[in-house]
mmCIF file of C-alpha atoms in Angstrom:
data_model
loop_
_atom_site.group_PDB
_atom_site.id
_atom_site.type_symbol
_atom_site.label_atom_id
_atom_site.label_comp_id
_atom_site.label_asym_id
_atom_site.label_seq_id
_atom_site.Cartn_x
_atom_site.Cartn_y
_atom_site.Cartn_z
ATOM 1 C CA MET A 210 5.600 -75.767 -63.245
ATOM 2 C CA SER A 211 8.743 -74.196 -62.189
ATOM 3 C CA LEU A 212 10.005 -70.675 -62.800
ATOM 4 C CA SER A 213 13.223 -69.923 -64.467
ATOM 5 C CA PRO A 214 15.920 -68.076 -62.483
ATOM 6 C CA GLU A 215 15.554 -65.207 -64.650
ATOM 7 C CA CYS A 216 11.833 -64.700 -63.896
ATOM 8 C CA CYS A 217 12.405 -65.017 -60.038
ATOM 9 C CA ASP A 218 15.066 -62.475 -60.063
ATOM 10 C CA GLU A 219 12.801 -60.104 -62.072
ATOM 11 C CA LYS A 220 9.972 -60.445 -59.581
ATOM 12 C CA THR A 221 12.304 -60.067 -56.618
ATOM 13 C CA GLY A 222 13.559 -56.879 -58.053
ATOM 14 C CA ASN A 223 10.230 -55.513 -58.598
ATOM 15 C CA ARG A 224 9.175 -56.013 -54.901
ATOM 16 C CA ASP A 225 12.459 -54.707 -53.820
ATOM 17 C CA GLY A 226 12.215 -51.593 -56.066
ATOM 18 C CA GLY A 227 8.595 -51.090 -54.743
ATOM 19 C CA ALA A 228 9.783 -51.223 -51.176
ATOM 20 C CA LEU A 229 12.745 -48.949 -51.815
ATOM 21 C CA ALA A 230 10.287 -46.424 -53.693
ATOM 22 C CA ARG A 231 7.919 -46.363 -50.677
ATOM 23 C CA GLN A 232 10.778 -45.719 -48.106
ATOM 24 C CA LYS A 233 12.066 -42.992 -50.288
ATOM 25 C CA ARG A 234 8.506 -41.496 -50.247
ATOM 26 C CA LEU A 235 8.249 -41.808 -46.450
ATOM 27 C CA ILE A 236 11.761 -40.355 -45.857
ATOM 28 C CA CYS A 237 10.804 -37.209 -48.145
ATOM 29 C CA GLY A 238 7.647 -36.931 -46.133
ATOM 30 C CA LEU A 239 9.488 -36.976 -42.775
ATOM 31 C CA ILE A 240 11.936 -34.540 -44.147
ATOM 32 C CA ILE A 241 9.133 -32.231 -45.231
ATOM 33 C CA TRP A 242 7.332 -32.461 -41.810
ATOM 34 C CA CYS A 243 10.462 -31.800 -39.894
ATOM 35 C CA THR A 244 11.196 -28.843 -41.856
ATOM 36 C CA LEU A 245 7.753 -27.501 -41.323
ATOM 37 C CA LEU A 246 8.013 -28.167 -37.836
ATOM 38 C CA THR A 247 11.369 -26.461 -37.628
ATOM 39 C CA LEU A 248 9.885 -23.395 -39.296
ATOM 40 C CA GLY A 249 6.959 -23.314 -36.881
ATOM 41 C CA LEU A 250 9.061 -23.458 -33.814
ATOM 42 C CA ALA A 251 11.383 -20.906 -35.292
ATOM 43 C CA THR A 252 8.467 -18.775 -35.914
ATOM 44 C CA ILE A 253 7.034 -19.114 -32.259
ATOM 45 C CA ALA A 254 10.354 -18.442 -30.877
ATOM 46 C CA VAL A 255 10.886 -15.144 -32.840
ATOM 47 C CA PHE A 256 7.230 -14.209 -31.707
ATOM 48 C CA HIS A 257 7.913 -14.735 -28.184
ATOM 49 C CA PHE A 258 11.276 -12.839 -28.371
ATOM 50 C CA PHE A 259 9.856 -9.795 -29.794
ATOM 51 C CA ASN A 260 6.590 -10.058 -27.743
ATOM 52 C CA GLY A 261 8.720 -10.300 -24.393
ATOM 53 C CA ALA A 262 10.901 -7.246 -25.565
ATOM 54 C CA SER A 263 7.705 -5.355 -26.172
ATOM 55 C CA LEU A 264 6.247 -6.320 -22.866
ATOM 56 C CA ASP A 265 9.408 -5.195 -21.178
ATOM 57 C CA SER A 266 9.448 -2.081 -22.991
ATOM 58 C CA GLY A 267 5.920 -1.440 -21.909
ATOM 59 C CA LYS A 268 6.751 -2.072 -18.252
ATOM 60 C CA HIS A 269 9.784 0.213 -18.454
ATOM 61 C CA ASN A 270 7.555 3.178 -19.991
ATOM 62 C CA ASN A 271 4.827 2.419 -17.276
ATOM 63 C CA ARG A 272 7.534 2.790 -14.432
ATOM 64 C CA SER A 273 8.805 5.970 -16.071
ATOM 65 C CA ILE A 274 5.108 7.307 -16.498
ATOM 66 C CA TYR A 275 4.517 6.501 -12.930
ATOM 67 C CA ALA A 276 7.766 7.976 -11.791
ATOM 68 C CA SER A 277 7.021 11.209 -13.769
ATOM 69 C CA THR A 278 3.492 11.595 -12.447
ATOM 70 C CA THR A 279 3.945 10.539 -8.602
ATOM 71 C CA PRO A 280 3.676 13.936 -6.992
ATOM 72 C CA SER A 281 6.396 15.095 -4.782
ATOM 73 C CA PRO A 282 5.732 15.764 -0.970
ATOM 74 C CA VAL A 283 3.834 18.959 -0.664
ATOM 75 C CA THR A 284 4.212 21.086 2.617
ATOM 76 C CA ALA A 285 1.428 23.020 4.092
ATOM 77 C CA HIS A 286 2.315 26.116 2.112
ATOM 78 C CA GLY A 287 1.762 24.137 -1.130
ATOM 79 C CA SER A 288 5.379 23.997 -2.283
ATOM 80 C CA THR A 289 7.115 20.755 -2.967
ATOM 81 C CA THR A 290 9.773 19.393 -0.729
ATOM 82 C CA HIS A 291 12.328 16.599 -0.615
ATOM 83 C CA SER A 292 12.756 16.732 3.327
ATOM 84 C CA SER A 293 15.673 14.359 4.559
ATOM 85 C CA ASP A 294 14.361 14.766 8.180
ATOM 86 C CA PRO A 295 13.979 11.519 9.860
ATOM 87 C CA THR A 296 10.509 10.408 11.032
ATOM 88 C CA THR A 297 9.941 11.308 14.666
ATOM 89 C CA LEU A 298 7.273 10.484 17.209
ATOM 90 C CA MET A 299 5.707 12.245 20.154
ATOM 91 C CA MET A 300 3.411 10.297 22.474
ATOM 92 C CA PHE A 301 1.085 11.869 25.148
ATOM 93 C CA ASP A 302 -1.197 10.511 27.912
ATOM 94 C CA LEU A 303 -3.358 11.995 30.458
ATOM 95 C CA GLY A 304 -0.926 11.186 33.296
ATOM 96 C CA TRP A 305 -1.976 9.242 36.471
ATOM 97 C CA GLY A 306 -4.452 11.122 38.320
ATOM 98 C CA ASP A 307 -7.953 11.380 39.717
ATOM 99 C CA ASN A 308 -10.466 9.561 37.408
ATOM 100 C CA SER A 309 -13.394 11.125 38.946
ATOM 101 C CA TYR A 310 -13.203 14.284 37.081
ATOM 102 C CA MET A 311 -15.582 14.903 34.260
ATOM 103 C CA GLU A 312 -13.432 16.054 31.256
ATOM 104 C CA GLU A 313 -14.414 18.044 28.141
ATOM 105 C CA GLN A 314 -11.214 19.299 26.755
ATOM 106 C CA LEU A 315 -8.489 16.820 27.308
ATOM 107 C CA LYS A 316 -5.103 18.051 28.472
ATOM 108 C CA TRP A 317 -2.284 15.892 27.636
ATOM 109 C CA LYS A 318 1.266 15.249 28.826
ATOM 110 C CA SER A 319 4.116 14.306 26.735
ATOM 111 C CA ASN A 320 6.262 11.283 27.673
ATOM 112 C CA SER A 321 8.738 11.826 24.703
ATOM 113 C CA ASP A 322 11.936 13.658 24.324
ATOM 114 C CA GLU A 323 10.869 15.337 20.893
ATOM 115 C CA ASP A 324 9.563 18.882 21.038
ATOM 116 C CA PHE A 325 7.795 19.553 17.797
ATOM 117 C CA ILE A 326 4.592 20.166 19.696
ATOM 118 C CA ASP A 327 4.245 22.499 22.545
ATOM 119 C CA LEU A 328 1.629 21.795 25.447
ATOM 120 C CA LYS A 329 1.678 25.005 27.428
ATOM 121 C CA LYS A 330 -2.000 25.686 26.453
ATOM 122 C CA LEU A 331 -2.952 23.725 23.524
ATOM 123 C CA LEU A 332 -1.304 21.128 21.368
ATOM 124 C CA THR A 333 0.870 23.740 19.301
ATOM 125 C CA PHE A 334 3.003 22.653 16.308
ATOM 126 C CA GLN A 335 6.597 24.151 16.390
ATOM 127 C CA LYS A 336 7.517 22.924 12.966
ATOM 128 C CA ASP A 337 5.982 23.016 9.366
ATOM 129 C CA GLY A 338 5.551 19.393 8.117
ATOM 130 C CA LEU A 339 3.483 16.385 7.131
ATOM 131 C CA TYR A 340 2.206 14.665 10.270
ATOM 132 C CA PHE A 341 0.144 11.474 11.138
ATOM 133 C CA LEU A 342 -1.961 11.632 14.315
ATOM 134 C CA TYR A 343 -3.489 8.483 16.192
ATOM 135 C CA LEU A 344 -5.758 8.457 19.226
ATOM 136 C CA GLN A 345 -7.641 6.341 21.472
ATOM 137 C CA VAL A 346 -9.900 7.488 24.311
ATOM 138 C CA THR A 347 -11.484 4.973 27.045
ATOM 139 C CA LEU A 348 -14.303 6.105 29.436
ATOM 140 C CA GLU A 349 -14.209 5.181 33.017
ATOM 141 C CA SER A 350 -17.653 3.667 32.936
ATOM 142 C CA LYS A 351 -20.616 3.138 30.614
ATOM 143 C CA GLN A 352 -22.510 6.450 30.074
ATOM 144 C CA SER A 353 -26.314 6.848 29.917
ATOM 145 C CA CYS A 354 -25.913 8.669 26.508
ATOM 146 C CA ASN A 355 -23.478 8.641 23.535
ATOM 147 C CA VAL A 356 -20.190 10.544 23.901
ATOM 148 C CA THR A 357 -18.493 12.171 20.939
ATOM 149 C CA VAL A 358 -14.533 12.481 20.954
ATOM 150 C CA GLU A 359 -13.317 14.706 18.507
ATOM 151 C CA VAL A 360 -9.926 16.066 17.307
ATOM 152 C CA LYS A 361 -10.142 19.534 15.560
ATOM 153 C CA GLY A 362 -7.725 22.150 14.172
ATOM 154 C CA ASP A 363 -7.957 25.649 14.999
ATOM 155 C CA PRO A 364 -10.337 27.153 12.293
ATOM 156 C CA LYS A 365 -8.330 30.304 11.941
ATOM 157 C CA MET A 366 -5.221 28.538 10.730
ATOM 158 C CA SER A 367 -4.242 26.074 7.950
ATOM 159 C CA ILE A 368 -4.956 23.052 10.089
ATOM 160 C CA GLU A 369 -8.584 23.807 10.182
ATOM 161 C CA ARG A 370 -9.413 21.052 7.757
ATOM 162 C CA LEU A 371 -8.148 18.508 10.319
ATOM 163 C CA SER A 372 -11.316 16.816 11.624
ATOM 164 C CA LEU A 373 -11.450 13.472 13.156
ATOM 165 C CA SER A 374 -14.249 11.895 15.510
ATOM 166 C CA SER A 375 -15.532 8.831 16.951
ATOM 167 C CA GLN A 376 -18.693 8.055 19.104
ATOM 168 C CA ILE A 377 -18.779 6.087 22.103
ATOM 169 C CA SER A 378 -21.831 4.205 22.748
ATOM 170 C CA GLN A 379 -23.473 2.910 25.775
ATOM 171 C CA THR A 380 -22.087 -0.611 24.908
ATOM 172 C CA LYS A 381 -18.631 0.504 23.654
ATOM 173 C CA PRO A 382 -16.676 2.309 26.136
ATOM 174 C CA SER A 383 -13.708 3.180 23.766
ATOM 175 C CA THR A 384 -13.205 4.963 20.600
ATOM 176 C CA GLY A 385 -10.913 2.246 19.371
ATOM 177 C CA LEU A 386 -7.854 3.467 17.345
ATOM 178 C CA MET A 387 -8.487 6.644 15.262
ATOM 179 C CA GLY A 388 -5.803 8.059 12.909
ATOM 180 C CA LYS A 389 -5.271 10.706 10.157
ATOM 181 C CA GLY A 390 -2.617 12.218 8.142
ATOM 182 C CA PHE A 391 -2.431 16.011 7.592
ATOM 183 C CA PRO A 392 -0.110 19.002 6.804
ATOM 184 C CA ALA A 393 0.465 21.674 9.571
ATOM 185 C CA THR A 394 2.413 24.745 9.866
ATOM 186 C CA LYS A 395 4.316 26.269 12.763
ATOM 187 C CA GLY A 396 1.784 27.789 15.243
ATOM 188 C CA ASP A 397 -1.168 25.619 14.359
ATOM 189 C CA THR A 398 -2.921 24.077 17.163
ATOM 190 C CA LEU A 399 -5.410 21.268 17.833
ATOM 191 C CA THR A 400 -7.668 20.020 20.559
ATOM 192 C CA VAL A 401 -9.167 16.689 21.630
ATOM 193 C CA THR A 402 -12.721 17.129 23.140
ATOM 194 C CA CYS A 403 -15.206 14.762 24.810
ATOM 195 C CA LYS A 404 -18.859 15.824 24.401
ATOM 196 C CA PRO A 405 -20.589 15.828 26.749
ATOM 197 C CA ALA A 406 -17.915 15.630 29.594
ATOM 198 C CA ALA A 407 -17.076 12.260 30.687
ATOM 199 C CA LYS A 408 -14.834 10.483 33.402
ATOM 200 C CA ILE A 409 -12.024 9.062 31.359
ATOM 201 C CA LYS A 410 -9.620 6.384 32.074
ATOM 202 C CA ARG A 411 -6.042 7.777 32.596
ATOM 203 C CA SER A 412 -4.038 4.541 32.019
ATOM 204 C CA PRO A 413 -1.640 5.060 29.005
ATOM 205 C CA SER A 414 -2.511 1.753 27.559
ATOM 206 C CA GLU A 415 -6.363 2.731 27.491
ATOM 207 C CA THR A 416 -6.131 6.398 26.588
ATOM 208 C CA TYR A 417 -3.357 7.917 24.667
ATOM 209 C CA LEU A 418 -2.326 10.123 21.749
ATOM 210 C CA GLY A 419 0.581 10.128 19.299
ATOM 211 C CA VAL A 420 1.774 12.395 16.598
ATOM 212 C CA ILE A 421 4.324 11.143 14.005
ATOM 213 C CA LYS A 422 6.221 13.783 12.020
ATOM 214 C CA ILE A 423 6.622 12.127 8.606
ATOM 215 C CA GLY A 424 8.056 14.950 6.419
#
């Protein structure tokens, strides 16, 4: 049995029409999906833009708060200062001499050109300011008992709060490097003592003192 040409054309048209309809539905779905994706990406971009601006603003505010709350340098008198003086250093050693002496109060010799500390009797500060002190003391030989090396400020002056100490044991002949920052006013004095008295190595690489004026 054969089909008429009109019937074949009708069936072919139906198939083509169905395929075309499916294509249209697919295209519409893709358009909707692309639209939603675009809106989502735009939303994410806007969120990141404003969130980044907020973070930058927060960082700026934090820096402003830090800058406003960071204290200015304080002198020994308690007033703020913006000193432009350069950082200077004075170095001291015991000088080459007889290692046989038992020393209790160490007497230092300056090997620097700076003069903000006077050595006529004690270590006497000639200028107000902020300072950092570092020290190492090495004994000539092992001791039969522990030895305490101490840096102390004059208790009658503003430097009285300066106290720095280290103990040398029978197995460790050196204090190691000690250090501390502090304010001082003109006329303040400090001493370095060794108790009980002991023989101290006088080599500048083993026993030395330094004071840095930092403000």
